[in-house]
mmCIF file of N, CA and C in Angstrom:
data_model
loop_
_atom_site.group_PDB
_atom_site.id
_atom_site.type_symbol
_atom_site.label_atom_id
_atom_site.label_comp_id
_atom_site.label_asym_id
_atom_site.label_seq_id
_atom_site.Cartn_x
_atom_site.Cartn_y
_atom_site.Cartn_z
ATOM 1 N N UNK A 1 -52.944 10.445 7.032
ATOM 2 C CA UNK A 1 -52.461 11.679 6.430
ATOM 3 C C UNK A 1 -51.698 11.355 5.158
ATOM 4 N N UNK A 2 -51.592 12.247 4.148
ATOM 5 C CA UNK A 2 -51.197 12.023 3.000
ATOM 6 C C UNK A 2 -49.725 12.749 3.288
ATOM 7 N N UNK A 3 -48.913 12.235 2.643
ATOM 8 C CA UNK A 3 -47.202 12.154 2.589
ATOM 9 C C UNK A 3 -46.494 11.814 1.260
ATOM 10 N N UNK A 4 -45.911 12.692 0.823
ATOM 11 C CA UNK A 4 -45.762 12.726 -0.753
ATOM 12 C C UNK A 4 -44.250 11.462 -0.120
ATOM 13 N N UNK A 5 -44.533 10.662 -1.396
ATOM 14 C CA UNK A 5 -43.324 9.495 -1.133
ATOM 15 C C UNK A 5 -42.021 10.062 -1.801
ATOM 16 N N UNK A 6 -40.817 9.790 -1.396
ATOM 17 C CA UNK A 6 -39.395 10.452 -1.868
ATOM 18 C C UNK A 6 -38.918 8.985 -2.631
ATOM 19 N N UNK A 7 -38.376 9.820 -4.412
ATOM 20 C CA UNK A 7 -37.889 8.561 -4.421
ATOM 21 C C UNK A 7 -36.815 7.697 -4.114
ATOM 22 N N UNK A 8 -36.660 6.652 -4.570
ATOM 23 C CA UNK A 8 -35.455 5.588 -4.149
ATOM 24 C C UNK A 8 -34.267 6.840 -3.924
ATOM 25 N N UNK A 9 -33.658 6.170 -3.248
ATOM 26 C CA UNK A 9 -32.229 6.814 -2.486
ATOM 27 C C UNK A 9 -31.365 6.363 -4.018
ATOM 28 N N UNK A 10 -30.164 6.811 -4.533
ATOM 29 C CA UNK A 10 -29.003 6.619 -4.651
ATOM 30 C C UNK A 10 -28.366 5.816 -3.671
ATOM 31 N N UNK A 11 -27.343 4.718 -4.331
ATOM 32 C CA UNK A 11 -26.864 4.087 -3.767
ATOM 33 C C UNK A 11 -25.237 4.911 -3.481
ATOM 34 N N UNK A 12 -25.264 5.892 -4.061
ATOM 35 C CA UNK A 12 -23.621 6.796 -3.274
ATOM 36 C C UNK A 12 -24.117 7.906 -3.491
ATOM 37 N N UNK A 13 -23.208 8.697 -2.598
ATOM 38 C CA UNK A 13 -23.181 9.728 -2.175
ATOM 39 C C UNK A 13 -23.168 11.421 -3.406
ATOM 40 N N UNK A 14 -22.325 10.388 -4.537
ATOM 41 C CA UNK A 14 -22.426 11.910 -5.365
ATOM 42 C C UNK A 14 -23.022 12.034 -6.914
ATOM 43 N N UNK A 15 -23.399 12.852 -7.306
ATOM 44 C CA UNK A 15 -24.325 12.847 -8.314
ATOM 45 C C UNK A 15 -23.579 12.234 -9.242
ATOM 46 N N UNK A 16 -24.016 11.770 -10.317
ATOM 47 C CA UNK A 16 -23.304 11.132 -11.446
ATOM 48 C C UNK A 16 -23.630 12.372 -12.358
ATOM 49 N N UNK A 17 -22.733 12.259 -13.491
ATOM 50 C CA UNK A 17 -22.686 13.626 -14.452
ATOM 51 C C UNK A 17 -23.714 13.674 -15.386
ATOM 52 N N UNK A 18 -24.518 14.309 -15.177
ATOM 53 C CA UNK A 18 -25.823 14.449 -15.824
ATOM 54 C C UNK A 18 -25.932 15.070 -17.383
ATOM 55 N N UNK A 19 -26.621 14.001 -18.425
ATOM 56 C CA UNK A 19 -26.156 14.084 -19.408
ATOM 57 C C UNK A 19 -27.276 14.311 -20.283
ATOM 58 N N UNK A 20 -28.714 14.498 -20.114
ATOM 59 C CA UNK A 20 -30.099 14.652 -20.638
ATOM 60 C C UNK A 20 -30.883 15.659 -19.960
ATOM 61 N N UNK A 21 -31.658 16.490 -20.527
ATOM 62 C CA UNK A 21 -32.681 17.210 -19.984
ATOM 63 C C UNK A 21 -33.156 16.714 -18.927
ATOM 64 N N UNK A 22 -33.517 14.857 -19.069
ATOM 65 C CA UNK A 22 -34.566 14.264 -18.654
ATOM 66 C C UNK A 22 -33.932 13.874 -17.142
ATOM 67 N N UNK A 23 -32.652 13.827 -17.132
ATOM 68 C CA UNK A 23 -31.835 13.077 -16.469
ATOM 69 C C UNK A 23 -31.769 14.482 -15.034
ATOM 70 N N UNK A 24 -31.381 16.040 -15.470
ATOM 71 C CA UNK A 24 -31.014 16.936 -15.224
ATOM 72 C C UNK A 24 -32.577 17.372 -14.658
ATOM 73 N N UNK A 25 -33.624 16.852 -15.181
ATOM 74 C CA UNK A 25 -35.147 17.184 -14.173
ATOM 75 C C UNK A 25 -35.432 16.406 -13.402
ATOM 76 N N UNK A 26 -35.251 14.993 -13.301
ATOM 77 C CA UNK A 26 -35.267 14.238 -12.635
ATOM 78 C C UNK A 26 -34.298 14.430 -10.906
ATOM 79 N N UNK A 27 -33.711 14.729 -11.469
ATOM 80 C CA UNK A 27 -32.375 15.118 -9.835
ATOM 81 C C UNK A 27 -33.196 16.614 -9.340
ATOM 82 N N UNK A 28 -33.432 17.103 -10.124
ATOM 83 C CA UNK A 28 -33.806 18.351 -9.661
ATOM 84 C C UNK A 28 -35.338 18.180 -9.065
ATOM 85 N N UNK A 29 -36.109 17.744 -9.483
ATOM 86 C CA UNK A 29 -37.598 17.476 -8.731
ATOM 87 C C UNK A 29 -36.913 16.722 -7.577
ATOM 88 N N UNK A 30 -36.031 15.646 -7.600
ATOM 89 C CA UNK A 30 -35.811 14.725 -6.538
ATOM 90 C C UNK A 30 -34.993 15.417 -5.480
ATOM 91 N N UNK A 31 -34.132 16.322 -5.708
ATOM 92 C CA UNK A 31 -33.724 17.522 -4.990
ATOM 93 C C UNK A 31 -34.711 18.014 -3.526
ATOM 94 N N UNK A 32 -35.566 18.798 -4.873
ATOM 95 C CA UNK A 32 -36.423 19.347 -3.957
ATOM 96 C C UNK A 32 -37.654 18.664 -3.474
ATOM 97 N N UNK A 33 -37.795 17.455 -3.353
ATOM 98 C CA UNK A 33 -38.766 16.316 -2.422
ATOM 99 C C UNK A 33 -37.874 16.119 -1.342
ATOM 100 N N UNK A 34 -36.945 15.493 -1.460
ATOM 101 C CA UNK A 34 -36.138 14.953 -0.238
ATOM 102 C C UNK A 34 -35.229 16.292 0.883
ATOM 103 N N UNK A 35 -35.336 17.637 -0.119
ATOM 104 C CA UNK A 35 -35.002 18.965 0.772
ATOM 105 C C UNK A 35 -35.088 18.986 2.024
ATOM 106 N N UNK A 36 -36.724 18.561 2.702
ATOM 107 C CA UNK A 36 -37.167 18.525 3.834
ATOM 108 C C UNK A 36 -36.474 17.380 4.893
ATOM 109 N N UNK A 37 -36.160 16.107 3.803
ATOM 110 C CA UNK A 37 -35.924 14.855 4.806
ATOM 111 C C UNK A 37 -34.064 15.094 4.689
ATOM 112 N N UNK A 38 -33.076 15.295 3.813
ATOM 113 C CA UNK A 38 -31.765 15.272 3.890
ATOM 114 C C UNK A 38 -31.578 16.610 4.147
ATOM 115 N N UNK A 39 -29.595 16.544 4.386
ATOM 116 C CA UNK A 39 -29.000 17.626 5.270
ATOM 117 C C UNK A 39 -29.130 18.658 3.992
ATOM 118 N N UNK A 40 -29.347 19.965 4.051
ATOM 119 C CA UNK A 40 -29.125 21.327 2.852
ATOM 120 C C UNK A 40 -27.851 21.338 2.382
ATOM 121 N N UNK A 41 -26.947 20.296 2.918
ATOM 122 C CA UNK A 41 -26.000 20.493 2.182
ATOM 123 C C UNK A 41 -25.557 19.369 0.836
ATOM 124 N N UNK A 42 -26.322 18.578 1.457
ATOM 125 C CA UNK A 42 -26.765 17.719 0.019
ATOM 126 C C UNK A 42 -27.540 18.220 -0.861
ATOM 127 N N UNK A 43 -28.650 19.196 -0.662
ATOM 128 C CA UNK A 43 -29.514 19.562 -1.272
ATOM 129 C C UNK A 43 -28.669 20.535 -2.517
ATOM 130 N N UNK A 44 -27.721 21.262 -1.860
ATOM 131 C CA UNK A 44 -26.647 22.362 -2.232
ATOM 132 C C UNK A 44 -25.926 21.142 -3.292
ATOM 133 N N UNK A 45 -25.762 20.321 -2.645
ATOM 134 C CA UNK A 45 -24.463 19.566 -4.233
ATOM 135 C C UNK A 45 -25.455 19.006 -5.164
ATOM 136 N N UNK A 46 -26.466 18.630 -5.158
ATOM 137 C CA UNK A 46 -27.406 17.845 -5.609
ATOM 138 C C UNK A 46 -27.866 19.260 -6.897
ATOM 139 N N UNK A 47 -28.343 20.187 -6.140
ATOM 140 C CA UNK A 47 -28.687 21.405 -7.374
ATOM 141 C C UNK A 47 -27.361 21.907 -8.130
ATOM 142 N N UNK A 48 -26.194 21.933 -7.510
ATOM 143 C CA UNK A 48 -25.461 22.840 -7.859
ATOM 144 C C UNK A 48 -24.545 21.532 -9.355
ATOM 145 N N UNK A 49 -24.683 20.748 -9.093
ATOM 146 C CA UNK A 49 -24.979 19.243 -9.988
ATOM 147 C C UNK A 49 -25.763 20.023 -11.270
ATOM 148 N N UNK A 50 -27.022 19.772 -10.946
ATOM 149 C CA UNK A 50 -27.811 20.347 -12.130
ATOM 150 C C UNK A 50 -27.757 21.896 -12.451
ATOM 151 N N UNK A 51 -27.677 22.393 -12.009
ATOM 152 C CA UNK A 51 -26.837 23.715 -12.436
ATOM 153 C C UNK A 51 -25.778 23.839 -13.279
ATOM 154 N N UNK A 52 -24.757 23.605 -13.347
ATOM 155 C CA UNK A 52 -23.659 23.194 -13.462
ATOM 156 C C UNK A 52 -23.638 22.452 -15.384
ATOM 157 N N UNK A 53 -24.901 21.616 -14.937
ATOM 158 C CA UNK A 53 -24.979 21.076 -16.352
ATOM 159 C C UNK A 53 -25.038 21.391 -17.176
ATOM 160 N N UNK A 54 -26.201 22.475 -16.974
ATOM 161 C CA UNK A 54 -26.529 24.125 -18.295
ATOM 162 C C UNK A 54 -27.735 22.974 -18.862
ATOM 163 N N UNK A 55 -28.225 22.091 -18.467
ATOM 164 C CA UNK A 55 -29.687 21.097 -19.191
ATOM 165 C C UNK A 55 -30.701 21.832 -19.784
ATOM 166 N N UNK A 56 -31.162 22.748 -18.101
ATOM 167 C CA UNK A 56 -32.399 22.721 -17.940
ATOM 168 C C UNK A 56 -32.639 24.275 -18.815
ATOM 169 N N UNK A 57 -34.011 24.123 -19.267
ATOM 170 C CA UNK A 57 -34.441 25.599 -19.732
ATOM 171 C C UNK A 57 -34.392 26.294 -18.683
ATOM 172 N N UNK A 58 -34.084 27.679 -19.322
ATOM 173 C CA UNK A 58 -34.328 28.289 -18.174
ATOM 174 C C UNK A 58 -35.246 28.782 -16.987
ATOM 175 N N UNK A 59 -36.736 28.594 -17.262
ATOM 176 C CA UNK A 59 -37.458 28.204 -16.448
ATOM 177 C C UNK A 59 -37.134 28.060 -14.819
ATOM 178 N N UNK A 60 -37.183 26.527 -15.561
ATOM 179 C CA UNK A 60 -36.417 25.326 -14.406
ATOM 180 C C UNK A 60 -35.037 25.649 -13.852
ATOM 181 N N UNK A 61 -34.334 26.199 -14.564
ATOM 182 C CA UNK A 61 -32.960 26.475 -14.391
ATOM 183 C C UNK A 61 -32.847 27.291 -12.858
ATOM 184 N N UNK A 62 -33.890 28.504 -13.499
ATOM 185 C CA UNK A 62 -33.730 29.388 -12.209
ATOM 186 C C UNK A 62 -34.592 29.062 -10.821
ATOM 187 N N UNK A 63 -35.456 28.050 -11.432
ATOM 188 C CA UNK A 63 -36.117 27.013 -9.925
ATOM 189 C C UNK A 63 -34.904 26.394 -9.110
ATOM 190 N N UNK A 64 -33.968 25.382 -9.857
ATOM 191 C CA UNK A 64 -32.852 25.377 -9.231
ATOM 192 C C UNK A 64 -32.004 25.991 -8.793
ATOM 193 N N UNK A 65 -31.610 27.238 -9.444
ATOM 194 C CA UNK A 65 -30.773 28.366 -8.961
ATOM 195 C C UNK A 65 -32.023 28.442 -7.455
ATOM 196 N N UNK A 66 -33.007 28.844 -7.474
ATOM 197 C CA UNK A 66 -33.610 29.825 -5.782
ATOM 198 C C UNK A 66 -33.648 28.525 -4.691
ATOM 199 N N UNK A 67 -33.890 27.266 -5.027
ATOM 200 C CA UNK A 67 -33.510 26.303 -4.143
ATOM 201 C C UNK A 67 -32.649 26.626 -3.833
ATOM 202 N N UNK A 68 -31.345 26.104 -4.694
ATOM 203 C CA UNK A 68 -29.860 26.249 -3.761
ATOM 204 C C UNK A 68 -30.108 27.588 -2.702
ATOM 205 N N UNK A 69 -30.202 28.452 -3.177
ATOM 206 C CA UNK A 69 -30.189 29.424 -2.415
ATOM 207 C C UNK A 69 -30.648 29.764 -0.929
ATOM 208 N N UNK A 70 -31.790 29.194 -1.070
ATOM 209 C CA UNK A 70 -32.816 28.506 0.209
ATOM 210 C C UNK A 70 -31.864 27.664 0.628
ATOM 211 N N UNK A 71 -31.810 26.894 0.038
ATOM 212 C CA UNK A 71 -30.577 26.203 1.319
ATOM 213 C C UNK A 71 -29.097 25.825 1.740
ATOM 214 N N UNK A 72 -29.017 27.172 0.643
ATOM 215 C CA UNK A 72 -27.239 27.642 1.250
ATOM 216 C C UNK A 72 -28.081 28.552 2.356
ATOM 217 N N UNK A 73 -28.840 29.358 2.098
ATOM 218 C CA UNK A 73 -29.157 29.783 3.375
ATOM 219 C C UNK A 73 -29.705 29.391 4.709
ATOM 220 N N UNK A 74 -30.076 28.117 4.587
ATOM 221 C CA UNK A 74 -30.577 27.118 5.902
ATOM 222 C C UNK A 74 -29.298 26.734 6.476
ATOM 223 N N UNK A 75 -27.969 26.585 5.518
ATOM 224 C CA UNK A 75 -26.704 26.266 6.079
ATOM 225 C C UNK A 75 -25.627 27.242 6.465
ATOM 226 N N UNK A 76 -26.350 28.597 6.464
ATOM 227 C CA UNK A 76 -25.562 29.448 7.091
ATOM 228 C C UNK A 76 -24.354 29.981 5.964
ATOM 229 N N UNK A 77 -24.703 29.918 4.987
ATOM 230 C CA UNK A 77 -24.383 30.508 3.408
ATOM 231 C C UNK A 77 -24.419 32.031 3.284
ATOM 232 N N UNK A 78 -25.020 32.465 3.687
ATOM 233 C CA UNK A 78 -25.480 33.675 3.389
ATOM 234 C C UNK A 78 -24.959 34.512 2.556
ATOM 235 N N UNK A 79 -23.645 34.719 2.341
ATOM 236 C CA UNK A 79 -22.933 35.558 0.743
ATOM 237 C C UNK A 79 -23.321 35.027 -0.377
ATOM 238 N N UNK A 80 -23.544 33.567 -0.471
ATOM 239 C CA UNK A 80 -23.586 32.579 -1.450
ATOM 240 C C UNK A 80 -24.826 32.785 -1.617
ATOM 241 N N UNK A 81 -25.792 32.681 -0.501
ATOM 242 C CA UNK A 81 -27.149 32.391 -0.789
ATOM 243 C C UNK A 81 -27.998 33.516 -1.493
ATOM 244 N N UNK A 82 -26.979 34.873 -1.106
ATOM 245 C CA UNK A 82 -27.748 36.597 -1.693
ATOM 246 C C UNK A 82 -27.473 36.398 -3.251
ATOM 247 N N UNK A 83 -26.159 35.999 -3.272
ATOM 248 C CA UNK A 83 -25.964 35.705 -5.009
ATOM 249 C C UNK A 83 -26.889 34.956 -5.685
ATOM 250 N N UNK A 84 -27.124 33.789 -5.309
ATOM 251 C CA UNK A 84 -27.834 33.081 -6.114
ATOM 252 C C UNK A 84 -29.494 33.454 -5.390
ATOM 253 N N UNK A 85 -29.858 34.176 -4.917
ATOM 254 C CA UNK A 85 -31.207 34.760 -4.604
ATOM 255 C C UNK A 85 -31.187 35.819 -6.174
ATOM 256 N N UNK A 86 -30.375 37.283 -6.093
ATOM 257 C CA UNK A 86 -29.800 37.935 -6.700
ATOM 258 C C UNK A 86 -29.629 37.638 -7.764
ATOM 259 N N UNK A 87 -29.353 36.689 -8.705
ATOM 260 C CA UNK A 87 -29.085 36.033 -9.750
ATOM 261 C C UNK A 87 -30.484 35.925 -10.197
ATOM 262 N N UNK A 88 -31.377 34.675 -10.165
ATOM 263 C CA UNK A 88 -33.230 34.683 -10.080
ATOM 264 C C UNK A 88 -33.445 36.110 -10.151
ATOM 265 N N UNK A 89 -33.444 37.109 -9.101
ATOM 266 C CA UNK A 89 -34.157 38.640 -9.479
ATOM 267 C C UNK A 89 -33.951 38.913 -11.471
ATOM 268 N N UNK A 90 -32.139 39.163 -11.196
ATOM 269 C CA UNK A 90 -31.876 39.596 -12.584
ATOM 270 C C UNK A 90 -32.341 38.851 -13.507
ATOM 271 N N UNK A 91 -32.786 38.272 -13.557
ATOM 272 C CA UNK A 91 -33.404 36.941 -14.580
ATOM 273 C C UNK A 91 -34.824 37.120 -14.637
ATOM 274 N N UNK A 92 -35.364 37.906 -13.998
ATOM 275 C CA UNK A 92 -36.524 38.918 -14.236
ATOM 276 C C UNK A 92 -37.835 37.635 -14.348
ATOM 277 N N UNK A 93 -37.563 36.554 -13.787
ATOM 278 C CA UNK A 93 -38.667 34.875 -14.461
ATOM 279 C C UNK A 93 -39.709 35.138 -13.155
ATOM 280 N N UNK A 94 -40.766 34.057 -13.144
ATOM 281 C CA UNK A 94 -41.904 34.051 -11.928
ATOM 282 C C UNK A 94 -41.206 34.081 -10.749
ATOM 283 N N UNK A 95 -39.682 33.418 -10.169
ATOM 284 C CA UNK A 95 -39.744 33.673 -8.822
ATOM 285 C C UNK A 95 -39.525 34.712 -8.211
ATOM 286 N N UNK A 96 -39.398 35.899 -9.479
ATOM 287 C CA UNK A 96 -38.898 36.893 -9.143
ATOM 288 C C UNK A 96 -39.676 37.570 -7.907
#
C-alpha cells in the first residue's frame, strides 16, 4: 500500500520563528502531513506559528487558518474553532 512519507521530525518541540515565504510553506504542508500521525494540539501551535507570521498569500493563508480550525475542533475547541471556520467564510476564497 502506498503511504505518503512525513517529513523528518524537528528535533524540539517548538516552531522556530519563521522568516521566508518558503520557510512559512514548508511548516505548513508539514503541518498538515503529520495532522493524522501527531496530537491536534501540535497541529494547532504548528499553524497558529504560520499564521501568526502574516508569510503566506492569502490563498494558503486561509488553508492554514481552516486546518487550525479542524483541529481546534478535534481538541474540543469549539469557540475557537467557529472563529477561525468563520474567518475562511468571510474571506469569501475556495474553502469557502
Amino acid at each position: 500500500m502506498w503511504e505518503p512519507l512525513a517529513p523528518p521530525a524537528h528535533d524540539h518541540e517548538t516552531v522556530t520563528a519563521l522568516q521566508t515565504l518558503a520557510e512559512a510553506l514548508v511548516e505548513t504542508l508539514s503541518a498538515l502531513a503529520r495532522r493524522q500521525r501527531e496530537h491536534r494540539g501540535r497541529t494547532v501551535t504548528r499553524l497558529t506559528a504560520v499564521i501568526d507570521s502574516g508569510l503566506l498569500p492569502t490563498e494558503l493563508h486561509e488553508m492554514a487558518v481552516y486546518y487550525r480550525a479542524k483541529a481546534l475542533r478535534d481538541i474540543g475547541h469549539s469557540a475557537e474553532s467557529r472563529r477561525g471556520y468563520q474567518q475562511v467564510v468571510d474571506g469569501g476564497g475556495r474553502l469557502t
